[in-house]
Amino acid sequence: KQEVTQIPAALSVPEGENLVLNCSFTDSAIYNLQWFRQDPGKGLTSLLLIQSSQREQTSGRLNASLDKSSGRSTLYIAASQPGDSATYLCAVRPRGYSGAGSYQLTFGKGTKLSVIP
Amino acid sequence: NAGVTQTPKFQVLKTGQSMTLQCAQDMNHNSMYWYRQDPGMGLRLIYYSASEGTTDKGEVPNGYNVSRLNKREFSLRLESAAPSQTSVYFCASSEALGANYGYTFGSGTRLTVV
């Protein structure tokens, strides 16, 4: 069974610092991996999606990498801002029996980020 | 804005009452999902609909039923609510199984069963 782990569970950094959030998964047979942001009391907002054939994706100050062989993904946030404070979730879409993506995402429990002004 | 719309946003039920959570998407996605989010447990899949006319159980289906009303709408029904169903419920949709397609989530329904 696929398991997704995010360490640390919480992280506090001063404004302006560059930071890395980690995500690890136990089964490398994945279809894609998606990073989400969740603000308190809100839904999930998709940040980046990396297909299994890709190594990284970038959007603005965010860069996500994927190393399938080691079962790891990282989300790099450059020049952090107080508005980046949120919980960041990593979700893996396993590869199904037919080779296509499974319908069931497996989520990590998230890293709660606080950026201190 | 295009996306996934859930109603209601908040609900308090008494044990044994029934209710239906509504979800609609306007992105012409084929697949729709219901997840619940609990502290310390993360997000868990309740039911999903791979395409219009089909539904399947996810990880935690007990106590729930679903209906894929049409391509846009996917509802979740609690027939006899229990305190263990207190949770935040999220509906999501995706473009079938393409590797370059991710999931889009609604803003959630906070349900309390007393």
Short mmCIF file of N, CA and C in Angstrom, two decimals, chain A:
data_model
loop_
_atom_site.label_atom_id
_atom_site.label_comp_id
_atom_site.label_asym_id
_atom_site.label_seq_id
_atom_site.Cartn_x
_atom_site.Cartn_y
_atom_site.Cartn_z
N LYS A 1 0.85 -1.19 0.00
CA LYS A 1 0.00 0.00 0.00
C LYS A 1 0.88 1.24 0.00
N GLN A 2 0.54 2.17 -0.86
CA GLN A 2 1.31 3.41 -0.94
C GLN A 2 1.15 4.22 0.33
N GLU A 3 2.25 4.71 0.85
CA GLU A 3 2.22 5.61 2.01
C GLU A 3 3.02 6.86 1.66
N VAL A 4 2.49 8.00 2.08
CA VAL A 4 3.14 9.28 1.81
C VAL A 4 3.42 9.97 3.13
N THR A 5 4.67 10.40 3.30
CA THR A 5 5.10 11.02 4.55
C THR A 5 5.65 12.41 4.27
N GLN A 6 5.25 13.36 5.09
CA GLN A 6 5.77 14.72 4.96
C GLN A 6 6.44 15.12 6.27
N ILE A 7 7.69 15.50 6.15
CA ILE A 7 8.47 15.91 7.32
C ILE A 7 9.16 17.24 6.98
N PRO A 8 9.10 18.26 7.89
CA PRO A 8 8.50 18.18 9.22
C PRO A 8 6.99 18.41 9.17
N ALA A 9 6.32 18.16 10.29
CA ALA A 9 4.89 18.43 10.36
C ALA A 9 4.61 19.92 10.43
N ALA A 10 5.56 20.66 11.01
CA ALA A 10 5.41 22.11 11.11
C ALA A 10 6.77 22.76 10.95
N LEU A 11 6.76 23.96 10.39
CA LEU A 11 8.00 24.68 10.11
C LEU A 11 7.75 26.17 10.25
N SER A 12 8.64 26.85 10.97
CA SER A 12 8.52 28.29 11.14
C SER A 12 9.81 28.94 10.65
N VAL A 13 9.68 29.91 9.75
CA VAL A 13 10.87 30.56 9.18
C VAL A 13 10.66 32.07 9.15
N PRO A 14 11.74 32.84 9.17
CA PRO A 14 11.61 34.31 9.03
C PRO A 14 11.36 34.68 7.58
N GLU A 15 10.66 35.77 7.40
CA GLU A 15 10.37 36.26 6.05
C GLU A 15 11.65 36.44 5.24
N GLY A 16 11.59 36.07 3.98
CA GLY A 16 12.71 36.24 3.08
C GLY A 16 13.57 35.00 2.92
N GLU A 17 13.38 34.06 3.82
CA GLU A 17 14.21 32.84 3.77
C GLU A 17 13.73 31.91 2.67
N ASN A 18 14.68 31.21 2.05
CA ASN A 18 14.34 30.14 1.12
C ASN A 18 14.12 28.87 1.94
N LEU A 19 13.16 28.04 1.52
CA LEU A 19 12.89 26.84 2.30
C LEU A 19 12.51 25.66 1.40
N VAL A 20 12.65 24.47 1.99
CA VAL A 20 12.33 23.24 1.27
C VAL A 20 11.38 22.39 2.11
N LEU A 21 10.31 21.95 1.49
CA LEU A 21 9.38 21.02 2.12
C LEU A 21 9.59 19.65 1.49
N ASN A 22 9.53 18.62 2.31
CA ASN A 22 9.83 17.27 1.85
C ASN A 22 8.62 16.36 1.80
N CYS A 23 8.61 15.47 0.83
CA CYS A 23 7.56 14.48 0.67
C CYS A 23 8.22 13.18 0.25
N SER A 24 7.92 12.09 0.93
CA SER A 24 8.46 10.80 0.53
C SER A 24 7.32 9.80 0.37
N PHE A 25 7.49 8.87 -0.57
CA PHE A 25 6.46 7.87 -0.83
C PHE A 25 7.12 6.50 -0.96
N THR A 26 6.36 5.46 -0.62
CA THR A 26 6.95 4.13 -0.48
C THR A 26 6.98 3.34 -1.77
N ASP A 27 6.07 3.61 -2.71
CA ASP A 27 5.99 2.84 -3.95
C ASP A 27 6.32 3.78 -5.12
N SER A 28 7.35 3.45 -5.86
CA SER A 28 7.78 4.34 -6.94
C SER A 28 6.91 4.24 -8.19
N ALA A 29 5.97 3.33 -8.20
CA ALA A 29 5.08 3.18 -9.36
C ALA A 29 3.97 4.23 -9.30
N ILE A 30 4.36 5.46 -9.55
CA ILE A 30 3.38 6.55 -9.48
C ILE A 30 3.09 7.08 -10.87
N TYR A 31 1.93 7.70 -11.00
CA TYR A 31 1.49 8.28 -12.26
C TYR A 31 1.85 9.76 -12.31
N ASN A 32 1.57 10.43 -11.22
CA ASN A 32 2.01 11.81 -11.05
C ASN A 32 1.98 12.17 -9.57
N LEU A 33 2.49 13.34 -9.26
CA LEU A 33 2.53 13.83 -7.89
C LEU A 33 2.10 15.29 -7.92
N GLN A 34 1.25 15.65 -6.97
CA GLN A 34 0.70 17.01 -6.95
C GLN A 34 0.94 17.64 -5.60
N TRP A 35 1.35 18.90 -5.61
CA TRP A 35 1.48 19.69 -4.39
C TRP A 35 0.28 20.63 -4.29
N PHE A 36 -0.30 20.67 -3.07
CA PHE A 36 -1.43 21.53 -2.80
C PHE A 36 -1.10 22.47 -1.64
N ARG A 37 -1.82 23.56 -1.60
CA ARG A 37 -1.78 24.47 -0.46
C ARG A 37 -3.18 24.51 0.14
N GLN A 38 -3.23 24.51 1.49
CA GLN A 38 -4.51 24.62 2.18
C GLN A 38 -4.42 25.70 3.25
N ASP A 39 -5.22 26.73 3.11
CA ASP A 39 -5.31 27.77 4.13
C ASP A 39 -6.32 27.34 5.19
N PRO A 40 -6.18 27.83 6.42
CA PRO A 40 -7.07 27.40 7.51
C PRO A 40 -8.54 27.55 7.14
N GLY A 41 -9.30 26.49 7.31
CA GLY A 41 -10.73 26.52 7.04
C GLY A 41 -11.10 26.59 5.58
N LYS A 42 -10.13 26.37 4.71
CA LYS A 42 -10.39 26.48 3.27
C LYS A 42 -10.15 25.16 2.56
N GLY A 43 -10.40 25.16 1.25
CA GLY A 43 -10.15 23.98 0.44
C GLY A 43 -8.70 23.88 0.00
N LEU A 44 -8.45 22.93 -0.89
CA LEU A 44 -7.10 22.72 -1.39
C LEU A 44 -6.91 23.45 -2.71
N THR A 45 -5.79 24.13 -2.80
CA THR A 45 -5.44 24.82 -4.04
C THR A 45 -4.23 24.13 -4.66
N SER A 46 -4.37 23.72 -5.91
CA SER A 46 -3.27 23.04 -6.57
C SER A 46 -2.15 24.02 -6.88
N LEU A 47 -0.92 23.63 -6.55
CA LEU A 47 0.26 24.46 -6.81
C LEU A 47 1.04 23.98 -8.02
N LEU A 48 1.41 22.72 -7.98
CA LEU A 48 2.22 22.15 -9.05
C LEU A 48 1.89 20.67 -9.21
N LEU A 49 1.96 20.20 -10.45
CA LEU A 49 1.80 18.79 -10.74
C LEU A 49 3.01 18.33 -11.54
N ILE A 50 3.59 17.22 -11.11
CA ILE A 50 4.74 16.65 -11.82
C ILE A 50 4.34 15.28 -12.34
N GLN A 51 4.45 15.10 -13.63
CA GLN A 51 4.20 13.78 -14.20
C GLN A 51 5.36 12.85 -13.85
N SER A 52 5.12 11.57 -13.88
CA SER A 52 6.13 10.59 -13.48
C SER A 52 7.37 10.66 -14.37
N SER A 53 7.19 11.14 -15.60
CA SER A 53 8.32 11.22 -16.53
C SER A 53 9.12 12.51 -16.37
N GLN A 54 8.64 13.41 -15.51
CA GLN A 54 9.31 14.70 -15.33
C GLN A 54 10.18 14.71 -14.08
N ARG A 55 11.13 15.66 -14.06
CA ARG A 55 12.01 15.78 -12.91
C ARG A 55 11.64 16.97 -12.03
N GLU A 56 11.08 18.03 -12.68
CA GLU A 56 10.70 19.19 -11.90
C GLU A 56 9.70 20.04 -12.64
N GLN A 57 9.03 20.90 -11.85
CA GLN A 57 8.09 21.87 -12.38
C GLN A 57 8.27 23.17 -11.60
N THR A 58 8.08 24.28 -12.29
CA THR A 58 8.28 25.59 -11.66
C THR A 58 7.08 26.47 -11.92
N SER A 59 6.72 27.25 -10.87
CA SER A 59 5.69 28.25 -11.01
C SER A 59 6.04 29.41 -10.10
N GLY A 60 6.46 30.50 -10.69
CA GLY A 60 6.84 31.67 -9.89
C GLY A 60 7.97 31.35 -8.92
N ARG A 61 7.71 31.57 -7.64
CA ARG A 61 8.72 31.31 -6.60
C ARG A 61 8.76 29.85 -6.15
N LEU A 62 7.93 29.03 -6.75
CA LEU A 62 7.83 27.63 -6.36
C LEU A 62 8.53 26.74 -7.37
N ASN A 63 9.25 25.74 -6.83
CA ASN A 63 9.86 24.73 -7.69
C ASN A 63 9.67 23.38 -7.02
N ALA A 64 9.09 22.44 -7.74
CA ALA A 64 8.91 21.10 -7.21
C ALA A 64 9.76 20.12 -8.00
N SER A 65 10.42 19.22 -7.28
CA SER A 65 11.23 18.20 -7.94
C SER A 65 10.69 16.82 -7.61
N LEU A 66 11.03 15.87 -8.46
CA LEU A 66 10.59 14.49 -8.26
C LEU A 66 11.74 13.54 -8.56
N ASP A 67 12.02 12.65 -7.61
CA ASP A 67 12.98 11.58 -7.81
C ASP A 67 12.24 10.28 -7.52
N LYS A 68 11.73 9.66 -8.56
CA LYS A 68 10.92 8.45 -8.37
C LYS A 68 11.72 7.32 -7.77
N SER A 69 12.94 7.17 -8.20
CA SER A 69 13.73 6.01 -7.76
C SER A 69 13.97 6.02 -6.26
N SER A 70 14.10 7.23 -5.70
CA SER A 70 14.32 7.31 -4.25
C SER A 70 13.02 7.57 -3.51
N GLY A 71 11.92 7.74 -4.23
CA GLY A 71 10.62 7.97 -3.59
C GLY A 71 10.54 9.31 -2.89
N ARG A 72 11.05 10.36 -3.53
CA ARG A 72 11.07 11.67 -2.88
C ARG A 72 10.64 12.78 -3.83
N SER A 73 10.00 13.78 -3.21
CA SER A 73 9.71 15.02 -3.90
C SER A 73 9.98 16.16 -2.93
N THR A 74 10.42 17.28 -3.46
CA THR A 74 10.62 18.46 -2.64
C THR A 74 9.90 19.64 -3.26
N LEU A 75 9.42 20.53 -2.40
CA LEU A 75 8.84 21.79 -2.83
C LEU A 75 9.73 22.90 -2.29
N TYR A 76 10.34 23.63 -3.20
CA TYR A 76 11.24 24.72 -2.84
C TYR A 76 10.47 26.04 -2.98
N ILE A 77 10.49 26.83 -1.90
CA ILE A 77 9.85 28.14 -1.92
C ILE A 77 10.95 29.19 -1.75
N ALA A 78 11.09 30.05 -2.73
CA ALA A 78 12.11 31.08 -2.68
C ALA A 78 11.56 32.36 -2.05
N ALA A 79 12.42 33.03 -1.32
CA ALA A 79 12.09 34.34 -0.74
C ALA A 79 10.72 34.33 -0.08
N SER A 80 10.58 33.52 0.95
CA SER A 80 9.27 33.31 1.57
C SER A 80 8.65 34.62 2.07
N GLN A 81 7.30 34.64 2.05
CA GLN A 81 6.52 35.80 2.48
C GLN A 81 5.47 35.36 3.49
N PRO A 82 5.01 36.27 4.35
CA PRO A 82 3.96 35.89 5.32
C PRO A 82 2.73 35.27 4.64
N GLY A 83 2.43 35.71 3.42
CA GLY A 83 1.30 35.16 2.69
C GLY A 83 1.49 33.71 2.27
N ASP A 84 2.69 33.19 2.41
CA ASP A 84 2.94 31.78 2.11
C ASP A 84 2.54 30.87 3.27
N SER A 85 2.21 31.45 4.40
CA SER A 85 1.82 30.67 5.57
C SER A 85 0.56 29.88 5.27
N ALA A 86 0.65 28.57 5.41
CA ALA A 86 -0.44 27.65 5.07
C ALA A 86 0.06 26.24 5.34
N THR A 87 -0.83 25.27 5.14
CA THR A 87 -0.41 23.87 5.18
C THR A 87 -0.20 23.39 3.75
N TYR A 88 0.91 22.73 3.52
CA TYR A 88 1.26 22.24 2.19
C TYR A 88 1.14 20.72 2.18
N LEU A 89 0.35 20.23 1.23
CA LEU A 89 0.07 18.80 1.12
C LEU A 89 0.65 18.24 -0.16
N CYS A 90 1.19 17.06 -0.04
CA CYS A 90 1.72 16.32 -1.17
C CYS A 90 0.77 15.15 -1.43
N ALA A 91 0.45 14.87 -2.69
CA ALA A 91 -0.44 13.77 -3.03
C ALA A 91 0.11 12.99 -4.22
N VAL A 92 0.10 11.70 -4.07
CA VAL A 92 0.63 10.81 -5.11
C VAL A 92 -0.53 10.10 -5.80
N ARG A 93 -0.47 10.06 -7.12
CA ARG A 93 -1.46 9.28 -7.86
C ARG A 93 -0.76 8.00 -8.31
N PRO A 94 -1.13 6.87 -7.70
CA PRO A 94 -0.45 5.62 -8.04
C PRO A 94 -0.75 5.20 -9.48
N ARG A 95 0.11 4.34 -9.99
CA ARG A 95 -0.15 3.76 -11.29
C ARG A 95 -1.04 2.54 -11.09
N GLY A 96 -2.14 2.48 -11.84
CA GLY A 96 -3.07 1.36 -11.69
C GLY A 96 -2.58 0.11 -12.38
N TYR A 97 -3.36 -0.93 -12.27
CA TYR A 97 -2.98 -2.23 -12.83
C TYR A 97 -2.82 -2.17 -14.34
N SER A 98 -3.63 -1.36 -15.00
CA SER A 98 -3.57 -1.27 -16.45
C SER A 98 -2.41 -0.40 -16.92
N GLY A 99 -1.72 0.24 -15.98
CA GLY A 99 -0.65 1.15 -16.34
C GLY A 99 -1.09 2.59 -16.35
N ALA A 100 -2.39 2.80 -16.40
CA ALA A 100 -2.91 4.18 -16.31
C ALA A 100 -2.97 4.58 -14.85
N GLY A 101 -3.34 5.82 -14.59
CA GLY A 101 -3.38 6.29 -13.22
C GLY A 101 -4.54 5.70 -12.45
N SER A 102 -4.28 5.40 -11.19
CA SER A 102 -5.34 4.99 -10.30
C SER A 102 -6.23 6.20 -9.99
N TYR A 103 -7.48 5.94 -9.59
CA TYR A 103 -8.37 7.04 -9.26
C TYR A 103 -8.13 7.58 -7.86
N GLN A 104 -7.44 6.84 -7.04
CA GLN A 104 -7.33 7.21 -5.63
C GLN A 104 -6.00 7.87 -5.34
N LEU A 105 -6.03 9.15 -5.02
CA LEU A 105 -4.84 9.85 -4.57
C LEU A 105 -4.48 9.39 -3.17
N THR A 106 -3.18 9.33 -2.88
CA THR A 106 -2.72 9.10 -1.52
C THR A 106 -2.05 10.37 -1.04
N PHE A 107 -2.58 10.92 0.06
CA PHE A 107 -2.10 12.19 0.59
C PHE A 107 -1.14 12.00 1.75
N GLY A 108 -0.18 12.90 1.86
CA GLY A 108 0.56 13.05 3.09
C GLY A 108 -0.28 13.87 4.07
N LYS A 109 0.19 13.97 5.32
CA LYS A 109 -0.58 14.70 6.34
C LYS A 109 -0.24 16.18 6.35
N GLY A 110 0.72 16.58 5.54
CA GLY A 110 0.99 17.99 5.36
C GLY A 110 2.08 18.55 6.25
N THR A 111 2.62 19.68 5.80
CA THR A 111 3.56 20.48 6.58
C THR A 111 2.94 21.85 6.78
N LYS A 112 2.77 22.25 8.05
CA LYS A 112 2.21 23.56 8.35
C LYS A 112 3.34 24.58 8.39
N LEU A 113 3.31 25.51 7.46
CA LEU A 113 4.36 26.51 7.33
C LEU A 113 3.91 27.85 7.91
N SER A 114 4.75 28.42 8.74
CA SER A 114 4.52 29.77 9.26
C SER A 114 5.69 30.64 8.87
N VAL A 115 5.43 31.73 8.17
CA VAL A 115 6.46 32.68 7.77
C VAL A 115 6.31 33.92 8.64
N ILE A 116 7.32 34.19 9.44
CA ILE A 116 7.25 35.25 10.44
C ILE A 116 7.76 36.57 9.85
N PRO A 117 6.94 37.64 9.93
CA PRO A 117 7.37 38.93 9.35
C PRO A 117 8.60 39.49 10.08
#
